[in-house]
Amino acid sequence: MTDLTNTTAWKALKSHFPEIRKQSIRSLFNNDPNRGSKYRVQDVGIYFDYSKHRITEETLGLLFNLARERGLPEKIEAMFTGVKINTTENRAVLHTALRAPQGSVVMVDGVNVVPEVHAVLNKMAGFAMQIRKGEWLGYTGKPVRNVVNIGIGGSDLGPVMAYEALKFYAHRSLTFRFVSNIDGNDFAEAVNGLDPEETLFIVSSKTFTTLETMTNGRTARKWLLDKLVHEEAVARHFVAVSTNAKEVGAFGIDTRNMFGFWDWVGGRYSMDSAIGLSTMIAIGPENFHEMLAGFHAMDEHFRSTPLARNIPVIMGLLGVWYINFFGAQTQAVLPYENYLKRFPAYLQQLAMESNGKHVTLDGKTTEYATGAVYWGEPGTNGQHSFYQLIHQGTLLIPCDFIGFKNPLNVLPLHQDYLMANMIAQGEALAFGKTPEEVRNEGVPDSLVPHKVFEGDRPSSTFFLEKLTPANLGKLVAMNEQAVYTQGVIWGVNPFDQMGVELGKVLAMKIIPELENKQAPLQHDSSTNALISFYRG
Ligand code: F6P
């Protein structure tokens, strides 16, 4: 494939960029008063406003050309049809099959995987209902009331995010906790106040070899048996979610209590697989299926909508525009919905583990920037901390605002105030406040430069009716597909994560050096000194 920077569209974008850089968002709106309705897509229940971006029709046309030149339409189809696009691991990438409706066909190595997906969903539903109805009894005969998910990365961030996002729909007499960190404080706090007799652990790990999860799993087992004593108790208090039945068995969990998934589901793309077991227990199978339907609706939109009306494609291309041409390095995610407080952290893994690569699929070092740093906090909290830098700092930070027309908890005043703030932020970032406007307010000359807002800070706004399970599914799938779009443009593999390995290997080498204070140290002088300091 032609190197990205040698494509016709890239070169055209390069010569087009200086034209755009000198135009303010104000002038773009003055030149085209209909921008607000022109640069907007309303589909799959999402109002996506991208008018406050530093783009013209020409920019968009060139970005769509770039997408075509990079083969995006064909690559979308390749993903949906099970082509092994994760070439470094020789795997298909089929998280979209996790939400394919019953009766559809998705083939992997000659097998239709949809019936297998639904068989696992049914098994999850049966188990979830037993817990929800108080029918799953612990070893001493008490119903399980506490569910603790043990997992890390994709086996934690999705479940935590979804639980927090959909707490409004959760079974309120069940307690949900999540343990991920190998820091023992995480485990200690997660079980604090819980009765082992009423506690179920879900050990979630695709590989079932991850140090953090296995260590926490063993600690959980000991915590349980310290009270319940008998080994047979484990079967009533532990279930596993994994692709690795052998390791699940070796860990001591009955494989009948295992919920499976497949190597074609990446960790960070797995919250709608059995990894979502805690979510299903919390919100119930019906709501979980609604969430899957939301994912699927967005998948269909991504697969079948022309590029120019395709929400994830436009999002992905806007990211490329800012990262590769404006030199932006980060993407802020700003949900004006407190239940989405873990959404930025979830997207962090999704985007950064996927596109944080500097080598292309054919093994060449890129001559251009790739994945952005994703970060964010819910509004309005962020407005009182880091928004200052977005408004008046020196970095260009594209922002994604997410809001809902209808609140889940209706309290007088709150919703209008919340939405007014979200809409105001996009307006302030884009249009700012000129020196004349500041002076006209009677501000003394010495303070004018401090009170000027330059504007030209781009943002997208995603408006939905209400935070429902289906809408959460749509928002997640939309971001998954935007990340894929960017991976295709940059020519990297968004589905492996080899960059996490080196640190893990070195930690395994250092563990015995911390345990045996006499062990000789052969690292660099800094690492040796740190180990010596720890050894005391
Ligand atoms: O270390 C990175 C990673 O492999 C992630 O990609 C994954 O989501 C996480 O670890 C957890 O892996 P597992 O589910 O196999 O325990």
Coordinates of C-alpha atoms and ligand atoms in Angstrom, one line a residue:
M1 CA 0.0 0.0 0.0
T2 CA 1.2 3.5 -0.8
D3 CA 2.7 5.3 2.2
L4 CA 0.1 7.5 3.8
T5 CA 2.0 10.7 3.2
N6 CA 2.4 9.8 -0.5
T7 CA -1.3 9.5 -1.2
T8 CA -2.9 12.1 -3.4
A9 CA -5.4 13.1 -0.7
W10 CA -2.8 13.5 2.0
K11 CA -0.8 15.8 -0.3
A12 CA -3.9 17.8 -1.2
L13 CA -4.8 18.1 2.5
K14 CA -1.3 19.4 3.2
S15 CA -1.6 22.2 0.6
H16 CA -5.2 22.9 1.8
F17 CA -4.2 23.2 5.5
P18 CA -2.5 26.6 5.5
E19 CA -5.8 28.0 3.9
I20 CA -7.8 26.7 6.8
R21 CA -5.4 27.4 9.5
K22 CA -5.8 31.1 8.9
Q23 CA -9.6 31.1 9.0
S24 CA -11.4 31.6 12.3
I25 CA -14.4 29.6 13.2
R26 CA -16.3 32.9 13.4
S27 CA -15.4 33.6 9.8
L28 CA -16.5 30.1 8.8
F29 CA -19.9 30.7 10.3
N30 CA -20.1 34.2 8.9
N31 CA -19.4 32.9 5.4
D32 CA -21.9 30.1 5.8
P33 CA -24.7 31.0 8.2
N34 CA -26.3 27.5 7.7
R35 CA -23.2 25.7 9.1
G36 CA -25.1 24.6 12.2
S37 CA -27.5 22.5 10.2
K38 CA -25.2 21.6 7.3
Y39 CA -22.4 20.0 9.4
R40 CA -24.7 17.8 11.4
V41 CA -25.8 14.2 11.2
Q42 CA -29.0 12.9 12.8
D43 CA -29.1 9.2 12.7
V44 CA -29.5 6.1 15.0
G45 CA -30.9 8.4 17.6
I46 CA -27.8 10.6 17.8
Y47 CA -27.6 14.3 16.9
F48 CA -24.0 14.8 16.0
D49 CA -23.0 18.4 15.5
Y50 CA -19.6 18.9 13.9
S51 CA -20.0 22.4 12.6
K52 CA -17.7 24.0 15.2
H53 CA -14.7 22.4 13.6
R54 CA -12.0 24.0 11.5
I55 CA -13.2 22.6 8.3
T56 CA -14.9 23.5 5.1
E57 CA -16.6 21.4 2.5
E58 CA -13.3 21.1 0.7
T59 CA -11.6 19.8 3.9
L60 CA -14.3 17.2 4.3
G61 CA -14.1 16.2 0.7
L62 CA -10.4 15.7 0.9
L63 CA -10.7 13.7 4.1
F64 CA -13.3 11.4 2.5
N65 CA -10.9 11.0 -0.5
L66 CA -8.2 10.1 2.0
A67 CA -10.5 7.5 3.5
R68 CA -11.3 6.0 0.1
E69 CA -7.6 6.0 -0.9
R70 CA -6.8 4.1 2.2
G71 CA -9.5 1.6 1.3
L72 CA -11.8 2.3 4.3
P73 CA -15.0 1.0 2.8
E74 CA -13.3 -2.3 1.9
K75 CA -11.7 -2.5 5.3
I76 CA -15.0 -1.9 7.1
E77 CA -16.4 -4.8 5.1
A78 CA -13.3 -6.9 5.8
M79 CA -13.8 -6.5 9.6
F80 CA -17.5 -7.3 9.5
T81 CA -17.0 -10.4 7.4
G82 CA -14.4 -12.0 9.5
V83 CA -11.2 -11.4 7.4
K84 CA -8.2 -11.8 9.6
I85 CA -7.4 -8.1 9.8
N86 CA -5.4 -8.5 13.0
T87 CA -2.5 -9.7 10.9
T88 CA 0.1 -9.6 13.6
E89 CA -1.9 -12.2 15.6
N90 CA -3.5 -13.8 12.6
R91 CA -7.0 -13.2 14.0
A92 CA -10.4 -12.1 12.8
V93 CA -11.8 -9.0 14.6
L94 CA -15.4 -9.7 15.3
H95 CA -16.7 -7.8 18.3
T96 CA -19.5 -6.8 15.9
A97 CA -20.6 -10.5 16.0
L98 CA -21.2 -10.2 19.7
R99 CA -24.2 -8.0 19.0
A100 CA -25.4 -9.6 15.8
P101 CA -29.0 -10.5 16.2
Q102 CA -30.0 -14.1 16.4
G103 CA -30.4 -15.6 13.0
S104 CA -27.7 -13.6 11.4
V105 CA -24.6 -15.3 9.9
V106 CA -21.0 -14.4 10.7
M107 CA -18.5 -16.9 9.5
V108 CA -15.1 -17.5 11.1
D109 CA -13.0 -20.3 9.7
G110 CA -16.1 -21.9 8.1
V111 CA -18.3 -21.7 11.2
N112 CA -21.2 -19.4 11.9
V113 CA -20.3 -17.9 15.3
V114 CA -23.7 -16.2 15.9
P115 CA -25.4 -19.3 17.5
E116 CA -22.3 -19.7 19.8
V117 CA -22.6 -16.0 20.8
H118 CA -26.3 -16.5 21.7
A119 CA -25.7 -19.7 23.5
V120 CA -23.3 -17.9 25.9
L121 CA -25.7 -14.9 26.2
N122 CA -28.5 -17.4 27.2
K123 CA -26.2 -19.1 29.7
M124 CA -25.3 -15.7 31.2
A125 CA -29.0 -14.7 31.3
G126 CA -29.9 -17.9 33.2
F127 CA -27.1 -17.3 35.7
A128 CA -27.9 -13.5 36.0
M129 CA -31.5 -14.2 36.8
Q130 CA -30.6 -16.7 39.5
I131 CA -28.6 -14.1 41.2
R132 CA -31.1 -11.3 40.7
K133 CA -33.9 -13.5 42.1
G134 CA -31.9 -14.6 45.1
E135 CA -31.9 -18.2 43.9
W136 CA -28.1 -18.6 43.6
L137 CA -27.2 -19.7 47.1
G138 CA -23.7 -19.5 48.6
Y139 CA -22.1 -22.5 50.3
T140 CA -23.9 -21.9 53.6
G141 CA -27.3 -21.5 51.9
K142 CA -27.5 -17.7 51.9
P143 CA -28.4 -15.9 48.7
V144 CA -25.6 -14.1 47.0
R145 CA -26.0 -10.3 47.4
N146 CA -22.5 -9.1 46.5
V147 CA -20.9 -9.4 43.1
V148 CA -17.2 -8.7 42.8
N149 CA -15.6 -8.6 39.4
I150 CA -11.9 -9.3 39.3
G151 CA -10.2 -8.2 36.1
I152 CA -8.0 -5.6 34.6
G153 CA -7.8 -3.5 31.4
G154 CA -10.6 -4.6 29.1
S155 CA -11.8 -7.1 31.6
D156 CA -12.4 -4.3 34.1
L157 CA -12.8 -0.9 32.4
G158 CA -15.9 -1.9 30.3
P159 CA -17.7 -3.6 33.2
V160 CA -17.0 -0.7 35.6
M161 CA -17.9 1.9 33.0
A162 CA -21.2 0.1 32.1
Y163 CA -22.1 -0.5 35.7
E164 CA -21.6 3.2 36.6
A165 CA -23.3 4.3 33.3
L166 CA -26.4 2.1 33.9
K167 CA -26.6 2.2 37.6
F168 CA -30.0 3.8 37.3
Y169 CA -31.2 0.5 35.9
A170 CA -29.4 -1.7 38.3
H171 CA -30.8 -4.1 40.8
R172 CA -30.4 -1.9 43.9
S173 CA -30.3 -4.6 46.6
L174 CA -27.3 -6.2 45.0
T175 CA -23.9 -4.7 45.7
F176 CA -21.3 -4.5 42.9
R177 CA -17.6 -4.0 43.4
F178 CA -14.7 -4.1 41.0
V179 CA -11.1 -5.1 41.7
S180 CA -8.4 -4.5 39.1
N181 CA -5.2 -3.2 40.6
I182 CA -2.5 -5.5 42.0
D183 CA -2.2 -3.0 44.8
G184 CA -3.7 -4.9 47.7
N185 CA -5.5 -1.8 48.8
D186 CA -7.9 -2.3 45.9
F187 CA -8.8 -5.7 47.0
A188 CA -9.0 -4.8 50.7
E189 CA -11.4 -1.9 49.9
A190 CA -13.5 -3.9 47.5
V191 CA -14.3 -6.6 50.0
N192 CA -14.5 -4.2 53.0
G193 CA -17.8 -4.9 54.8
L194 CA -18.8 -7.8 52.6
D195 CA -19.8 -11.2 54.0
P196 CA -18.0 -14.0 52.2
E197 CA -21.2 -16.2 52.6
E198 CA -23.1 -13.7 50.4
T199 CA -20.3 -12.9 48.0
L200 CA -19.7 -14.0 44.4
F201 CA -16.4 -13.4 42.6
I202 CA -16.4 -13.2 38.8
V203 CA -12.8 -13.8 37.7
S204 CA -12.7 -12.1 34.3
S205 CA -9.7 -12.6 32.1
K206 CA -9.5 -13.3 28.4
T207 CA -6.1 -15.1 28.8
F208 CA -6.5 -16.2 32.5
T209 CA -2.8 -15.6 32.9
T210 CA -2.8 -11.9 33.8
L211 CA -0.7 -11.3 36.9
E212 CA -3.0 -8.8 38.6
T213 CA -6.1 -10.8 38.0
M214 CA -4.6 -14.2 39.1
T215 CA -3.1 -12.6 42.2
N216 CA -6.4 -10.9 43.2
G217 CA -8.3 -14.2 42.3
R218 CA -6.1 -16.2 44.7
T219 CA -6.4 -13.6 47.4
A220 CA -10.2 -13.7 47.0
R221 CA -10.1 -17.4 47.3
K222 CA -8.2 -17.2 50.5
W223 CA -10.5 -14.5 51.8
L224 CA -13.4 -16.7 51.1
L225 CA -11.9 -19.9 52.6
D226 CA -10.7 -18.1 55.7
K227 CA -14.4 -18.0 56.6
L228 CA -16.0 -20.9 54.8
V229 CA -13.1 -23.3 55.2
H230 CA -14.2 -26.0 52.8
E231 CA -12.8 -26.1 49.3
E232 CA -16.2 -27.1 47.9
A233 CA -17.4 -23.6 48.8
V234 CA -15.3 -22.2 45.9
A235 CA -17.7 -23.6 43.3
R236 CA -20.7 -21.6 44.8
H237 CA -18.7 -18.4 45.1
F238 CA -16.5 -18.2 42.0
V239 CA -17.3 -18.1 38.3
A240 CA -14.9 -17.3 35.5
V241 CA -15.1 -15.4 32.2
S242 CA -12.4 -16.4 29.8
T243 CA -11.3 -17.9 26.5
N244 CA -8.9 -20.2 28.4
A245 CA -10.8 -23.2 29.9
K246 CA -7.6 -25.0 30.7
E247 CA -6.3 -22.2 32.9
V248 CA -9.7 -21.7 34.5
G249 CA -9.7 -25.4 35.5
A250 CA -6.1 -25.2 36.8
F251 CA -7.1 -22.2 38.9
G252 CA -9.7 -24.4 40.6
I253 CA -12.9 -23.0 39.1
D254 CA -15.4 -25.5 37.8
T255 CA -15.5 -25.0 34.0
R256 CA -19.2 -25.5 34.2
N257 CA -19.2 -22.1 35.9
M258 CA -17.2 -20.6 33.1
F259 CA -18.6 -18.2 30.5
G260 CA -16.6 -18.2 27.3
F261 CA -15.7 -15.9 24.5
W262 CA -13.3 -16.1 21.6
D263 CA -9.9 -15.0 20.4
W264 CA -11.6 -12.8 17.8
V265 CA -12.8 -10.5 20.6
G266 CA -10.1 -8.1 21.8
G267 CA -9.9 -7.3 25.5
R268 CA -10.9 -3.6 25.0
Y269 CA -13.7 -4.7 22.6
S270 CA -15.2 -7.2 25.0
M271 CA -17.6 -5.4 27.3
D272 CA -20.6 -6.8 25.3
S273 CA -19.2 -10.4 25.5
A274 CA -19.4 -12.6 28.7
I275 CA -17.0 -10.0 30.1
G276 CA -20.2 -8.1 30.6
L277 CA -21.6 -10.7 33.0
S278 CA -21.5 -8.3 36.0
T279 CA -23.3 -5.7 33.8
M280 CA -26.0 -8.3 32.9
I281 CA -26.5 -9.2 36.6
A282 CA -26.8 -5.6 37.5
I283 CA -29.2 -4.4 34.8
G284 CA -30.9 -7.7 33.8
P285 CA -30.8 -9.7 30.6
E286 CA -33.5 -7.6 28.9
N287 CA -31.6 -4.3 29.4
F288 CA -28.4 -6.1 28.4
H289 CA -30.0 -7.1 25.1
E290 CA -31.2 -3.5 24.6
M291 CA -27.6 -2.4 25.0
L292 CA -26.5 -5.0 22.4
A293 CA -29.2 -3.7 20.0
G294 CA -27.7 -0.2 20.4
F295 CA -24.3 -1.5 19.6
H296 CA -25.7 -3.3 16.5
A297 CA -27.6 -0.2 15.3
M298 CA -24.4 1.8 15.3
D299 CA -22.5 -1.1 13.6
E300 CA -25.2 -1.1 10.8
H301 CA -24.9 2.7 10.5
F302 CA -21.1 2.4 10.2
R303 CA -21.3 -0.4 7.7
S304 CA -23.9 0.9 5.4
T305 CA -24.0 4.7 5.6
P306 CA -22.1 6.7 2.9
L307 CA -18.9 8.2 4.3
A308 CA -20.2 11.8 4.2
R309 CA -23.1 10.9 6.6
N310 CA -21.2 8.3 8.6
I311 CA -20.8 9.4 12.2
P312 CA -17.8 7.3 13.3
V313 CA -16.1 7.9 9.9
I314 CA -16.5 11.7 10.3
M315 CA -15.3 11.5 14.0
G316 CA -12.2 9.4 13.0
L317 CA -11.3 11.7 10.1
L318 CA -11.6 14.9 12.2
G319 CA -9.2 13.3 14.7
V320 CA -6.7 12.7 11.8
W321 CA -7.2 16.3 10.7
Y322 CA -6.3 17.7 14.1
I323 CA -3.5 15.2 15.0
N324 CA -1.7 15.1 11.7
F325 CA -2.2 18.7 10.4
F326 CA -2.8 20.9 13.4
G327 CA -0.5 18.9 15.6
A328 CA -3.0 18.2 18.3
Q329 CA -2.0 15.5 20.7
T330 CA -5.0 14.9 22.9
Q331 CA -8.7 14.4 22.6
A332 CA -10.9 15.5 25.5
V333 CA -14.1 13.5 26.2
L334 CA -16.6 15.6 28.2
P335 CA -19.8 13.8 29.1
Y336 CA -22.4 16.1 30.6
E337 CA -23.9 13.1 32.3
N338 CA -22.5 12.1 35.7
Y339 CA -23.4 8.5 35.2
L340 CA -20.8 8.5 32.4
K341 CA -18.0 9.4 34.7
R342 CA -15.9 6.4 33.8
F343 CA -16.5 6.8 30.0
P344 CA -13.3 8.8 29.4
A345 CA -11.2 6.1 31.2
Y346 CA -12.9 3.4 29.2
L347 CA -12.1 5.3 25.9
Q348 CA -8.6 5.7 27.0
Q349 CA -7.9 2.0 26.7
L350 CA -10.0 1.6 23.6
A351 CA -8.3 4.4 21.7
M352 CA -4.8 4.4 23.1
E353 CA -4.2 0.6 23.3
S354 CA -5.6 0.4 19.7
N355 CA -3.9 3.2 17.9
G356 CA -0.8 3.9 20.1
K357 CA 1.5 2.4 17.5
H358 CA 4.4 3.8 15.5
V359 CA 4.8 0.9 13.1
T360 CA 2.5 0.2 10.2
L361 CA 1.0 -3.2 9.3
D362 CA 3.9 -3.8 6.9
G363 CA 6.4 -3.1 9.6
K364 CA 7.5 0.4 8.7
T365 CA 8.0 3.2 11.1
T366 CA 5.4 5.9 10.5
E367 CA 6.5 9.4 9.5
Y368 CA 3.4 10.9 11.0
A369 CA 1.7 11.0 14.4
T370 CA -0.9 8.4 15.3
G371 CA -3.2 7.9 18.3
A372 CA -4.1 10.8 20.6
V373 CA -4.1 10.9 24.3
Y374 CA -7.8 10.5 25.4
W375 CA -8.8 12.1 28.7
G376 CA -11.7 13.8 30.3
E377 CA -14.1 14.2 33.2
P378 CA -17.8 14.9 33.4
G379 CA -19.1 18.4 33.0
T380 CA -19.7 20.6 34.8
N381 CA -16.9 19.5 37.1
G382 CA -14.2 19.8 34.5
Q383 CA -15.2 23.5 33.9
H384 CA -13.9 24.3 37.4
S385 CA -10.6 22.6 36.9
F386 CA -9.0 22.0 33.5
Y387 CA -11.2 24.0 31.1
Q388 CA -9.1 27.1 31.7
L389 CA -6.3 25.5 29.7
I390 CA -8.7 24.5 26.9
H391 CA -10.0 28.0 26.6
Q392 CA -6.9 30.1 27.1
G393 CA -3.9 27.7 27.1
T394 CA -1.5 27.2 24.2
L395 CA -2.6 23.7 23.2
L396 CA -5.2 22.9 20.7
I397 CA -7.5 20.3 22.3
P398 CA -10.5 19.0 20.3
C399 CA -13.4 18.3 22.6
D400 CA -16.3 15.8 22.4
F401 CA -19.3 16.9 24.4
I402 CA -21.9 14.3 25.1
G403 CA -25.3 15.3 26.5
F404 CA -28.9 13.9 26.9
K405 CA -32.1 15.8 26.5
N406 CA -33.9 14.0 29.3
P407 CA -32.3 13.4 32.7
L408 CA -32.7 10.0 34.5
N409 CA -33.3 11.7 37.8
V410 CA -35.7 14.6 37.4
L411 CA -34.8 17.4 39.8
P412 CA -36.0 21.0 39.4
L413 CA -33.4 23.2 37.6
H414 CA -30.5 20.8 37.3
Q415 CA -31.1 19.6 33.8
D416 CA -31.5 23.0 32.1
Y417 CA -28.4 24.3 34.0
L418 CA -26.4 21.2 33.0
M419 CA -27.3 21.4 29.3
A420 CA -27.0 25.2 29.2
N421 CA -23.4 24.7 30.4
M422 CA -22.6 22.1 27.8
I423 CA -23.9 24.2 24.9
A424 CA -22.2 27.3 26.2
Q425 CA -18.9 25.6 26.4
G426 CA -18.9 24.6 22.7
E427 CA -20.0 28.2 21.8
A428 CA -17.3 29.8 24.0
L429 CA -14.6 27.5 22.7
A430 CA -15.5 28.1 19.1
F431 CA -16.2 31.9 19.0
G432 CA -14.3 33.2 22.1
K433 CA -14.5 36.9 22.9
T434 CA -12.6 39.5 21.0
P435 CA -10.6 42.5 22.5
E436 CA -13.3 44.8 21.3
E437 CA -16.0 42.8 23.0
V438 CA -14.0 42.8 26.2
R439 CA -13.3 46.6 26.0
N440 CA -17.0 47.3 25.4
E441 CA -17.7 45.7 28.8
G442 CA -15.6 48.5 30.4
V443 CA -12.6 46.3 31.1
P444 CA -9.5 48.4 31.7
D445 CA -6.8 48.1 29.0
S446 CA -4.3 46.4 31.2
L447 CA -6.8 43.5 31.8
V448 CA -8.0 43.2 28.2
P449 CA -5.4 40.6 27.0
H450 CA -6.2 38.4 30.1
K451 CA -9.9 38.5 29.4
V452 CA -9.8 37.8 25.7
F453 CA -10.8 34.3 24.5
E454 CA -9.2 33.6 21.1
G455 CA -11.8 31.0 20.2
D456 CA -11.1 28.6 17.3
R457 CA -11.1 25.7 19.8
P458 CA -12.9 22.9 17.9
S459 CA -15.6 20.6 19.4
S460 CA -18.2 18.1 18.5
T461 CA -21.5 17.7 20.3
F462 CA -23.3 14.4 20.6
F463 CA -26.9 14.9 21.8
L464 CA -29.1 11.9 22.6
E465 CA -32.6 11.6 24.1
K466 CA -31.7 9.8 27.3
L467 CA -29.0 7.6 28.8
T468 CA -30.5 4.2 28.1
P469 CA -28.7 0.8 27.7
A470 CA -29.3 1.1 24.0
N471 CA -27.8 4.6 23.8
L472 CA -24.8 3.5 25.8
G473 CA -24.2 0.7 23.3
K474 CA -24.4 3.2 20.5
L475 CA -21.9 5.5 22.1
V476 CA -19.4 2.7 22.7
A477 CA -19.8 1.3 19.2
M478 CA -19.4 4.7 17.7
N479 CA -16.1 5.2 19.4
E480 CA -14.9 1.7 18.5
Q481 CA -15.6 2.4 14.9
A482 CA -14.0 5.8 15.0
V483 CA -10.9 4.2 16.4
Y484 CA -11.0 1.6 13.6
T485 CA -11.4 4.4 11.0
Q486 CA -8.2 6.1 12.3
G487 CA -6.3 2.8 12.5
V488 CA -7.1 2.3 8.8
I489 CA -6.0 5.8 7.8
W490 CA -2.7 5.4 9.7
G491 CA -2.2 1.9 8.5
V492 CA -1.5 0.5 11.9
N493 CA -3.0 -2.6 13.5
P494 CA -5.6 -1.4 16.1
F495 CA -6.1 -4.9 17.4
D496 CA -2.8 -6.0 19.0
Q497 CA -1.1 -4.4 22.1
M498 CA 2.5 -5.6 22.0
G499 CA 3.6 -2.4 23.7
V500 CA 2.3 -3.6 27.1
E501 CA 4.6 -6.7 27.1
L502 CA 8.1 -5.3 27.9
G503 CA 7.1 -3.8 31.3
K504 CA 5.3 -7.1 32.3
V505 CA 8.4 -9.1 31.5
L506 CA 10.8 -6.8 33.4
A507 CA 8.4 -6.8 36.4
M508 CA 8.6 -10.6 36.5
K509 CA 12.4 -10.3 36.6
I510 CA 12.3 -7.8 39.4
I511 CA 9.8 -9.6 41.6
P512 CA 12.4 -12.2 42.8
E513 CA 15.0 -9.5 43.2
L514 CA 12.7 -7.7 45.7
E515 CA 11.9 -11.0 47.5
N516 CA 15.6 -12.1 47.8
K517 CA 17.5 -9.1 49.1
Q518 CA 20.8 -10.8 48.3
A519 CA 20.0 -11.4 44.6
P520 CA 22.6 -9.7 42.4
L521 CA 21.4 -6.7 40.4
Q522 CA 22.3 -6.3 36.8
H523 CA 20.1 -3.4 35.6
D524 CA 21.2 0.1 34.7
S525 CA 22.4 2.2 37.6
S526 CA 19.0 4.0 38.2
T527 CA 17.0 0.7 38.3
N528 CA 19.6 -0.9 40.6
A529 CA 19.4 2.0 43.0
L530 CA 15.6 2.0 43.1
I531 CA 15.6 -1.7 43.9
S532 CA 18.2 -1.3 46.6
F533 CA 16.2 1.6 48.1
Y534 CA 13.1 -0.7 48.2
R535 CA 15.0 -3.5 49.7
G536 CA 16.0 -1.1 52.4
Ligands
F6P1 O1 -2.0 -5.7 29.4 C1 -2.9 -5.3 28.4 C2 -4.0 -6.4 28.3 O2 -3.6 -7.4 27.6 C3 -5.3 -5.7 27.7 O3 -5.3 -5.7 26.3 C4 -6.4 -6.6 28.3 O4 -7.6 -5.9 28.2 C5 -5.9 -6.7 29.7 O5 -4.5 -6.8 29.6 C6 -6.4 -7.9 30.5 O6 -6.2 -9.1 29.9 P1 -6.9 -10.4 30.3 O7 -8.4 -10.2 30.0 O8 -6.3 -11.5 29.4 O9 -6.6 -10.6 31.8

